[in-house]
CSV table of C-alpha atoms (C1' of nucleotides) in Angstrom, one decimal:
chain,number,residue,atom,x,y,z
A,22,MET,CA,-65.7,13.8,-178.8
A,23,GLU,CA,-68.2,13.8,-175.9
A,24,THR,CA,-69.6,10.4,-175.4
A,25,LEU,CA,-71.6,11.0,-172.3
A,26,ALA,CA,-75.0,10.2,-173.9
A,27,GLU,CA,-73.8,7.0,-175.6
A,28,PRO,CA,-71.2,5.3,-173.6
A,29,HIS,CA,-68.3,3.9,-175.5
A,30,VAL,CA,-68.7,0.1,-175.6
A,31,VAL,CA,-65.7,-2.0,-175.0
A,32,ALA,CA,-66.1,-5.7,-175.7
A,33,VAL,CA,-63.6,-8.2,-174.4
A,34,LEU,CA,-63.4,-11.7,-175.7
A,35,ALA,CA,-63.8,-14.7,-173.3
A,36,TYR,CA,-62.7,-18.1,-174.5
A,37,PRO,CA,-62.2,-21.6,-173.1
A,38,GLY,CA,-59.0,-22.0,-171.1
A,39,MET,CA,-58.7,-18.2,-170.6
A,40,SER,CA,-56.5,-16.7,-168.0
A,41,LEU,CA,-58.3,-14.1,-165.9
A,42,PHE,CA,-55.3,-11.7,-165.8
A,43,GLU,CA,-55.5,-9.9,-169.1
A,44,THR,CA,-59.3,-9.8,-168.9
A,45,GLY,CA,-58.9,-8.5,-165.4
A,46,ILE,CA,-56.8,-5.6,-166.7
A,47,VAL,CA,-59.4,-4.7,-169.2
A,48,THR,CA,-62.1,-5.0,-166.5
A,49,GLU,CA,-60.2,-2.7,-164.2
A,50,VAL,CA,-59.7,0.0,-166.7
A,51,PHE,CA,-63.0,-0.1,-168.6
A,52,GLY,CA,-65.4,-1.9,-166.4
A,53,VAL,CA,-64.9,-0.5,-162.9
A,54,ASP,CA,-66.8,2.6,-161.9
A,55,TRP,CA,-64.2,4.4,-159.9
A,56,PRO,CA,-65.7,6.5,-157.1
A,57,GLY,CA,-64.9,10.1,-157.4
A,58,MET,CA,-63.8,9.9,-161.0
A,59,ASP,CA,-66.0,12.3,-162.9
A,60,GLY,CA,-65.9,12.3,-166.7
A,61,PRO,CA,-66.9,9.9,-169.4
A,62,ARG,CA,-67.5,6.2,-168.8
A,63,TYR,CA,-67.1,3.1,-170.7
A,64,ARG,CA,-69.5,0.2,-170.9
A,65,LEU,CA,-67.7,-3.2,-170.7
A,66,VAL,CA,-69.1,-6.3,-172.3
A,67,LEU,CA,-67.7,-9.7,-171.9
A,68,ALA,CA,-68.4,-11.7,-175.1
A,69,ALA,CA,-67.9,-15.3,-176.0
A,70,GLU,CA,-68.5,-17.7,-178.8
A,71,GLY,CA,-71.5,-19.6,-177.7
A,72,THR,CA,-73.3,-19.5,-174.4
A,73,LYS,CA,-71.9,-22.5,-172.6
A,74,ALA,CA,-69.9,-22.1,-169.5
A,75,LEU,CA,-66.2,-21.6,-170.3
A,76,GLN,CA,-63.4,-23.1,-168.2
A,77,THR,CA,-60.9,-20.7,-166.9
A,78,VAL,CA,-57.4,-21.2,-165.6
A,79,GLY,CA,-57.7,-22.4,-162.0
A,80,GLY,CA,-60.7,-24.6,-162.6
A,81,GLY,CA,-63.3,-21.9,-162.6
A,82,ALA,CA,-66.2,-21.5,-165.0
A,83,LEU,CA,-67.5,-18.4,-166.6
A,84,ARG,CA,-70.7,-17.7,-168.6
A,85,THR,CA,-71.7,-14.6,-170.4
A,86,PRO,CA,-75.0,-13.8,-172.1
A,87,HIS,CA,-73.2,-11.9,-174.8
A,88,GLY,CA,-72.2,-13.6,-178.0
A,89,LEU,CA,-69.9,-12.6,-180.8
A,90,GLU,CA,-72.5,-10.1,-182.1
A,91,ALA,CA,-71.5,-8.0,-179.1
A,92,LEU,CA,-68.0,-7.9,-180.5
A,93,ALA,CA,-69.3,-6.9,-183.9
A,94,SER,CA,-71.2,-4.0,-182.5
A,95,ALA,CA,-68.8,-2.6,-180.0
A,96,ASP,CA,-66.7,0.5,-180.3
A,97,THR,CA,-63.6,-1.1,-179.1
A,98,VAL,CA,-62.8,-4.8,-179.2
A,99,ILE,CA,-60.1,-6.3,-177.1
A,100,ILE,CA,-58.7,-9.8,-177.6
A,101,PRO,CA,-56.9,-10.6,-174.4
A,102,SER,CA,-54.8,-13.5,-175.8
A,103,VAL,CA,-55.8,-16.8,-177.3
A,104,SER,CA,-55.8,-20.3,-175.7
A,105,ASP,CA,-53.5,-21.8,-178.4
A,106,VAL,CA,-51.2,-19.9,-180.6
A,107,GLU,CA,-51.1,-22.8,-183.1
A,108,ALA,CA,-54.9,-23.0,-183.5
A,109,THR,CA,-56.5,-21.3,-186.5
A,110,THR,CA,-58.9,-18.5,-185.7
A,111,SER,CA,-62.5,-19.6,-186.0
A,112,THR,CA,-64.3,-18.3,-188.9
A,113,LYS,CA,-67.0,-16.8,-186.7
A,114,LEU,CA,-64.5,-14.9,-184.6
A,115,ALA,CA,-62.6,-13.8,-187.7
A,116,THR,CA,-65.8,-12.5,-189.3
A,117,ALA,CA,-66.9,-10.7,-186.1
A,118,LEU,CA,-63.5,-9.0,-186.0
A,119,GLN,CA,-63.7,-8.0,-189.6
A,120,ASP,CA,-67.2,-6.7,-189.3
A,121,ALA,CA,-66.3,-4.7,-186.3
A,122,HIS,CA,-63.2,-3.3,-188.0
A,123,ALA,CA,-65.1,-2.5,-191.2
A,124,ARG,CA,-67.7,-0.7,-189.1
A,125,GLY,CA,-64.9,1.6,-187.7
A,126,ALA,CA,-64.4,-0.1,-184.4
A,127,ARG,CA,-61.0,-0.1,-182.7
A,128,ILE,CA,-59.5,-3.6,-182.5
A,129,ALA,CA,-56.8,-4.3,-179.9
A,130,SER,CA,-54.9,-7.3,-178.7
A,131,ILE,CA,-52.9,-8.2,-175.7
A,132,CYS,CA,-50.2,-10.8,-175.6
A,133,SER,CA,-51.0,-13.7,-177.9
A,134,GLY,CA,-54.3,-12.0,-178.9
A,135,ALA,CA,-52.4,-10.8,-181.9
A,136,PHE,CA,-52.8,-14.3,-183.3
A,137,ALA,CA,-56.5,-13.8,-183.5
A,138,LEU,CA,-56.1,-10.4,-185.2
A,139,ALA,CA,-53.6,-11.9,-187.7
A,140,GLY,CA,-56.0,-14.8,-188.2
A,141,ALA,CA,-58.7,-12.3,-189.2
A,142,GLY,CA,-56.3,-10.7,-191.6
A,143,LEU,CA,-56.3,-7.4,-189.8
A,144,LEU,CA,-52.6,-7.2,-189.4
A,145,ASP,CA,-51.6,-8.0,-193.0
A,146,GLY,CA,-48.9,-5.6,-194.2
A,147,ARG,CA,-48.8,-3.9,-190.9
A,148,ARG,CA,-46.4,-3.6,-188.1
A,149,ALA,CA,-47.6,-5.5,-185.0
A,150,THR,CA,-46.2,-6.8,-181.7
A,151,THR,CA,-46.9,-9.6,-179.3
A,152,HIS,CA,-45.2,-11.3,-176.4
A,153,TRP,CA,-41.6,-11.6,-177.3
A,154,MET,CA,-41.7,-15.4,-176.8
A,155,TYR,CA,-44.4,-15.6,-179.4
A,156,ALA,CA,-42.9,-13.3,-182.0
A,157,ASP,CA,-41.2,-16.0,-184.0
A,158,ARG,CA,-44.4,-18.1,-184.1
A,159,LEU,CA,-46.4,-15.1,-185.2
A,160,ARG,CA,-44.0,-14.3,-188.0
A,161,ALA,CA,-43.9,-17.9,-189.1
A,162,ARG,CA,-47.6,-18.4,-189.2
A,163,PHE,CA,-48.4,-15.0,-190.7
A,164,PRO,CA,-45.7,-13.9,-193.1
A,165,ALA,CA,-47.7,-10.9,-194.2
A,166,VAL,CA,-47.5,-9.4,-190.7
A,167,GLU,CA,-44.5,-7.3,-190.0
A,168,VAL,CA,-43.7,-8.5,-186.5
A,169,ASP,CA,-41.7,-6.3,-184.2
A,170,PRO,CA,-41.0,-7.9,-180.8
A,171,HIS,CA,-39.6,-4.8,-179.2
A,172,PRO,CA,-42.2,-2.2,-178.3
A,173,LEU,CA,-44.8,-2.4,-175.5
A,174,PHE,CA,-47.6,-1.7,-178.0
A,175,ILE,CA,-48.2,-0.5,-181.5
A,176,ASP,CA,-51.0,1.8,-182.3
A,177,HIS,CA,-52.3,2.1,-185.9
A,178,GLY,CA,-55.4,4.0,-184.8
A,179,ASP,CA,-57.8,1.3,-185.9
A,180,VAL,CA,-55.8,-1.7,-184.9
A,181,LEU,CA,-53.5,-2.0,-181.8
A,182,THR,CA,-51.3,-4.8,-180.6
A,183,SER,CA,-49.5,-5.1,-177.3
A,184,ALA,CA,-46.8,-7.2,-175.8
A,185,GLY,CA,-46.8,-9.5,-172.8
A,186,SER,CA,-49.7,-9.6,-170.4
A,187,ALA,CA,-48.8,-6.6,-168.2
A,188,SER,CA,-48.3,-4.4,-171.2
A,189,GLY,CA,-52.0,-4.7,-171.7
A,190,LEU,CA,-52.4,-2.2,-168.9
A,191,ASP,CA,-50.2,0.3,-170.8
A,192,LEU,CA,-52.3,-0.3,-173.9
A,193,CYS,CA,-55.6,0.2,-172.0
A,194,LEU,CA,-54.3,3.4,-170.4
A,195,HIS,CA,-53.1,4.5,-173.8
A,196,LEU,CA,-56.7,4.0,-175.1
A,197,VAL,CA,-58.1,6.1,-172.3
A,198,ARG,CA,-55.5,8.7,-173.0
A,199,GLN,CA,-56.5,8.8,-176.7
A,200,ASP,CA,-60.2,9.0,-175.8
A,201,HIS,CA,-60.2,11.4,-172.9
A,202,GLY,CA,-56.9,13.0,-172.7
A,203,PRO,CA,-53.8,12.6,-170.5
A,204,ALA,CA,-55.4,14.2,-167.4
A,205,LEU,CA,-58.0,11.5,-167.0
A,206,ALA,CA,-55.6,8.7,-168.0
A,207,ASN,CA,-53.1,9.9,-165.4
A,208,GLN,CA,-55.8,10.1,-162.8
A,209,LEU,CA,-56.9,6.6,-163.6
A,210,ALA,CA,-53.3,5.3,-163.5
A,211,ARG,CA,-53.0,6.8,-160.1
A,212,ARG,CA,-56.1,5.0,-158.9
A,213,LEU,CA,-54.6,1.8,-160.2
A,214,VAL,CA,-51.3,2.6,-158.6
A,215,ALA,CA,-49.7,2.1,-162.0
A,216,PRO,CA,-46.9,4.1,-163.4
A,217,PRO,CA,-48.5,7.1,-165.1
A,218,TYR,CA,-47.1,6.7,-168.5
A,219,ARG,CA,-45.1,4.1,-170.4
A,220,ASP,CA,-44.5,4.9,-173.9
A,221,GLY,CA,-45.5,2.4,-176.5
A,222,GLY,CA,-42.0,2.4,-177.9
A,223,GLN,CA,-40.4,1.4,-174.7
A,224,ALA,CA,-38.6,-1.9,-174.9
A,225,GLN,CA,-40.5,-4.9,-173.6
A,226,TYR,CA,-37.6,-7.2,-173.4
A,227,ILE,CA,-34.4,-6.4,-171.6
A,228,GLU,CA,-31.6,-8.7,-172.4
A,229,ALA,CA,-29.4,-8.4,-169.4
A,230,PRO,CA,-31.7,-7.8,-166.4
A,231,ARG,CA,-30.2,-5.3,-164.0
A,232,ARG,CA,-28.8,-6.9,-160.9
A,233,ALA,CA,-29.3,-5.0,-157.7
A,234,THR,CA,-25.8,-5.9,-156.5
A,235,GLY,CA,-23.2,-3.2,-156.6
A,236,ASP,CA,-20.9,-5.1,-158.9
A,237,ASP,CA,-22.9,-4.2,-161.9
A,238,PRO,CA,-21.3,-1.0,-163.2
A,239,ILE,CA,-24.4,0.1,-165.1
A,240,ALA,CA,-26.8,-0.5,-162.2
A,241,SER,CA,-24.5,1.4,-159.8
A,242,THR,CA,-24.0,4.4,-162.2
A,243,MET,CA,-27.8,4.5,-162.6
A,244,ALA,CA,-28.3,4.6,-158.9
A,245,TRP,CA,-25.6,7.2,-158.7
A,246,ALA,CA,-27.3,9.2,-161.4
A,247,THR,CA,-30.7,9.2,-159.6
A,248,GLN,CA,-29.0,10.5,-156.5
A,249,ASN,CA,-27.4,13.3,-158.5
A,250,LEU,CA,-30.3,14.1,-160.8
A,251,ASP,CA,-30.2,17.7,-160.0
A,252,GLN,CA,-26.9,18.4,-161.6
A,253,PRO,CA,-26.1,18.2,-165.3
A,254,LEU,CA,-25.0,14.8,-166.2
A,255,THR,CA,-23.3,14.0,-169.5
A,256,LEU,CA,-22.6,10.7,-171.1
A,257,ALA,CA,-19.0,11.3,-170.3
A,258,ASP,CA,-19.8,11.8,-166.6
A,259,LEU,CA,-21.6,8.5,-166.4
A,260,ALA,CA,-18.9,6.7,-168.3
A,261,GLU,CA,-16.3,8.1,-166.0
A,262,GLN,CA,-18.3,7.0,-163.0
A,263,ALA,CA,-18.3,3.5,-164.4
A,264,HIS,CA,-14.6,3.6,-165.4
A,265,MET,CA,-15.4,3.0,-169.0
A,266,ALA,CA,-14.8,4.8,-172.3
A,267,PRO,CA,-18.0,6.5,-173.4
A,268,ARG,CA,-18.4,4.2,-176.3
A,269,THR,CA,-18.2,1.1,-174.1
A,270,TYR,CA,-20.5,2.6,-171.5
A,271,LEU,CA,-23.1,3.4,-174.2
A,272,ARG,CA,-23.0,-0.2,-175.4
A,273,HIS,CA,-23.4,-1.7,-172.0
A,274,PHE,CA,-26.1,0.7,-171.1
A,275,THR,CA,-28.3,0.0,-174.1
A,276,ARG,CA,-27.8,-3.7,-173.7
A,277,ALA,CA,-28.8,-3.6,-170.1
A,278,THR,CA,-31.6,-1.2,-170.4
A,279,GLY,CA,-33.2,-1.1,-173.8
A,280,THR,CA,-32.8,2.7,-173.9
A,281,SER,CA,-30.0,5.2,-174.2
A,282,PRO,CA,-28.5,7.0,-171.2
A,283,VAL,CA,-30.0,10.4,-172.2
A,284,LYS,CA,-33.4,9.1,-172.9
A,285,TRP,CA,-33.4,7.3,-169.6
A,286,LEU,CA,-32.1,10.4,-167.8
A,287,ILE,CA,-34.8,12.5,-169.3
A,288,ALA,CA,-37.5,10.0,-168.3
A,289,GLN,CA,-36.1,10.0,-164.7
A,290,ARG,CA,-36.2,13.7,-164.5
A,291,VAL,CA,-39.7,14.0,-165.8
A,292,GLU,CA,-40.8,11.3,-163.4
A,293,ALA,CA,-39.1,13.0,-160.5
A,294,SER,CA,-40.9,16.2,-161.3
A,295,LEU,CA,-44.4,14.7,-161.1
A,296,PRO,CA,-44.6,14.7,-157.3
A,297,LEU,CA,-43.4,18.3,-157.3
A,298,LEU,CA,-46.1,19.3,-159.7
A,299,GLU,CA,-48.7,17.4,-157.7
A,300,GLY,CA,-47.6,18.2,-154.2
A,301,THR,CA,-45.9,21.6,-154.2
A,302,SER,CA,-46.7,25.0,-155.7
A,303,ASP,CA,-43.1,25.6,-156.7
A,304,PRO,CA,-42.8,27.5,-159.9
A,305,ILE,CA,-42.1,25.5,-163.0
A,306,GLU,CA,-38.6,27.1,-163.3
A,307,LYS,CA,-37.6,25.8,-159.9
A,308,ILE,CA,-38.9,22.3,-160.5
A,309,ALA,CA,-37.1,22.2,-163.8
A,310,THR,CA,-33.7,23.0,-162.1
A,311,THR,CA,-34.3,20.8,-159.1
A,312,VAL,CA,-34.8,17.7,-161.3
A,313,GLY,CA,-31.8,18.6,-163.4
A,314,PHE,CA,-33.0,20.4,-166.5
A,315,GLN,CA,-30.8,23.4,-167.2
A,316,THR,CA,-33.7,25.6,-168.2
A,317,ALA,CA,-37.5,25.5,-168.0
A,318,VAL,CA,-37.7,25.5,-171.8
A,319,THR,CA,-36.1,22.1,-172.0
A,320,TYR,CA,-38.2,20.8,-169.1
A,321,ARG,CA,-41.4,21.9,-170.8
A,322,HIS,CA,-40.2,20.4,-174.0
A,323,HIS,CA,-39.5,16.9,-172.6
A,324,PHE,CA,-42.4,16.9,-170.2
A,325,THR,CA,-44.8,17.6,-173.0
A,326,GLN,CA,-43.1,14.9,-175.1
A,327,HIS,CA,-43.7,12.3,-172.4
A,328,MET,CA,-46.9,13.3,-170.9
A,329,ASP,CA,-48.8,14.9,-173.8
A,330,VAL,CA,-49.6,17.9,-171.6
A,331,ALA,CA,-47.6,20.9,-170.5
A,332,PRO,CA,-46.4,20.8,-166.9
A,333,SER,CA,-48.7,23.6,-165.9
A,334,ALA,CA,-51.7,21.9,-167.5
A,335,TYR,CA,-50.8,18.7,-165.8
A,336,ARG,CA,-50.7,20.4,-162.4
A,337,ARG,CA,-54.0,22.2,-163.0
A,338,SER,CA,-55.9,19.1,-164.1
A,339,PHE,CA,-54.4,17.0,-161.3
A,340,ARG,CA,-55.4,19.5,-158.6
A,341,GLY,CA,-58.8,20.2,-160.0
A,342,SER,CA,-59.9,16.6,-160.2
A,343,THR,CA,-58.5,15.4,-156.8
A,344,THR,CA,-59.5,18.2,-154.6
A,345,SER,CA,-62.9,19.2,-156.0
A,346,ARG,CA,-64.3,15.7,-155.7
A,347,SER,CA,-63.0,14.6,-152.3
A,348,ARG,CA,-64.4,17.5,-150.3
B,19,DA,C1',-41.8,29.0,-183.5
B,20,DC,C1',-37.2,28.7,-185.7
B,21,DA,C1',-32.1,28.3,-186.5
B,22,DT,C1',-27.7,27.4,-184.8
B,23,DT,C1',-24.5,25.0,-181.9
B,24,DT,C1',-23.6,21.0,-179.0
B,25,DT,C1',-24.1,16.4,-177.6
B,26,DT,C1',-25.5,11.8,-178.3
B,27,DC,C1',-25.6,7.6,-180.5
B,28,DC,C1',-24.5,3.9,-183.7
B,29,DG,C1',-22.1,1.4,-187.5
B,30,DC,C1',-17.7,0.5,-188.8
B,31,DC,C1',-13.2,-1.1,-187.8
B,32,DA,C1',-8.7,-1.6,-185.8
B,33,DC,C1',-6.5,-3.2,-181.6
B,34,DG,C1',-5.3,-6.4,-177.8
C,11,DC,C1',-10.3,-17.1,-184.4
C,12,DA,C1',-13.7,-15.3,-181.1
C,13,DC,C1',-14.6,-11.6,-178.0
C,14,DG,C1',-14.8,-7.2,-175.7
C,15,DT,C1',-12.9,-2.6,-176.1
C,16,DG,C1',-12.8,2.0,-177.7
C,17,DG,C1',-11.7,5.7,-181.4
C,18,DC,C1',-13.8,8.0,-185.6
C,19,DG,C1',-17.3,10.0,-188.5
C,20,DG,C1',-21.6,11.5,-189.4
C,21,DA,C1',-26.7,11.4,-188.8
C,22,DA,C1',-29.9,12.4,-185.3
C,23,DA,C1',-31.4,14.5,-181.3
C,24,DA,C1',-31.0,17.9,-177.6
C,25,DA,C1',-29.7,22.3,-175.8
C,26,DT,C1',-29.3,27.1,-176.6
DNA sequence: ACATTTTTCCGCCACG
DNA sequence: CACGTGGCGGAAAAAT
């Protein structure tokens, strides 16, 4: 568990024509030494095939001393997308990935990086995701891969895939959470000013984007619900607010949102409770009811479900780490 | 931690 | 006929 002596090595692939965004996410999470963050560290290694300077999007050039052998010897390997989803994965890269995997390293991809993992055969017979726009191509090129375009990321333990670029951040935070627990992951998310937790199963693609205008009945009931979070809201209440039958409301809601009303409500309530845990010393009971859970039991249940820690533990770890360091 | 009751959610289908 | 609606039943999830 403790990796203080031997830092966990994260290798991220650099390639010609790369965008700096996905790599930047990885850098931010695993490469930056955040001041005031005690606890375990990672060592980030940028690895490339060959030692020539690589062109990046925007006309820059990038050179790294680390070759693919750095991939093969890392603890975690991240492929932050590929330059061309039609191109076959080079044998050298495929071999490096297979070696790393066989050695027990964790292999993760962001966005179109899944094509490299699939090219190395690491996704055969497994469920995997990628950017929703590439899902069909991935399926067509690698029929052995069970492509699911819906979730933000899929974690098999040894192999992980994530969706569009920004979901890479969710994936990276997920890895930190796996390695060092929710407290550190949440703390890091705070520093990055990222939402603390997005579940891997959350929908990546929302068919009917919510309009901010008031004429969207779903959007307005959602706004209404967040205003009235403290009181018990049922599906029937929301439907009535939207002047729809429950069945119709349900359909519209899932289409617009990617989740169900109750799941969304629970997530809202858990989220609303975070600042109360962080900033007040209100008892859990009180927080539970102010964010709309009938009882503290249900609050604890759902909080733990979402955050992987009990509310009290979250509060404790949050306080401990922020106050003890800054003064 | 577990069982019971209640609510949600989704496929199916009839209706307008 | 295509399309949105909404009631019904039962599995699944949430509340108690």
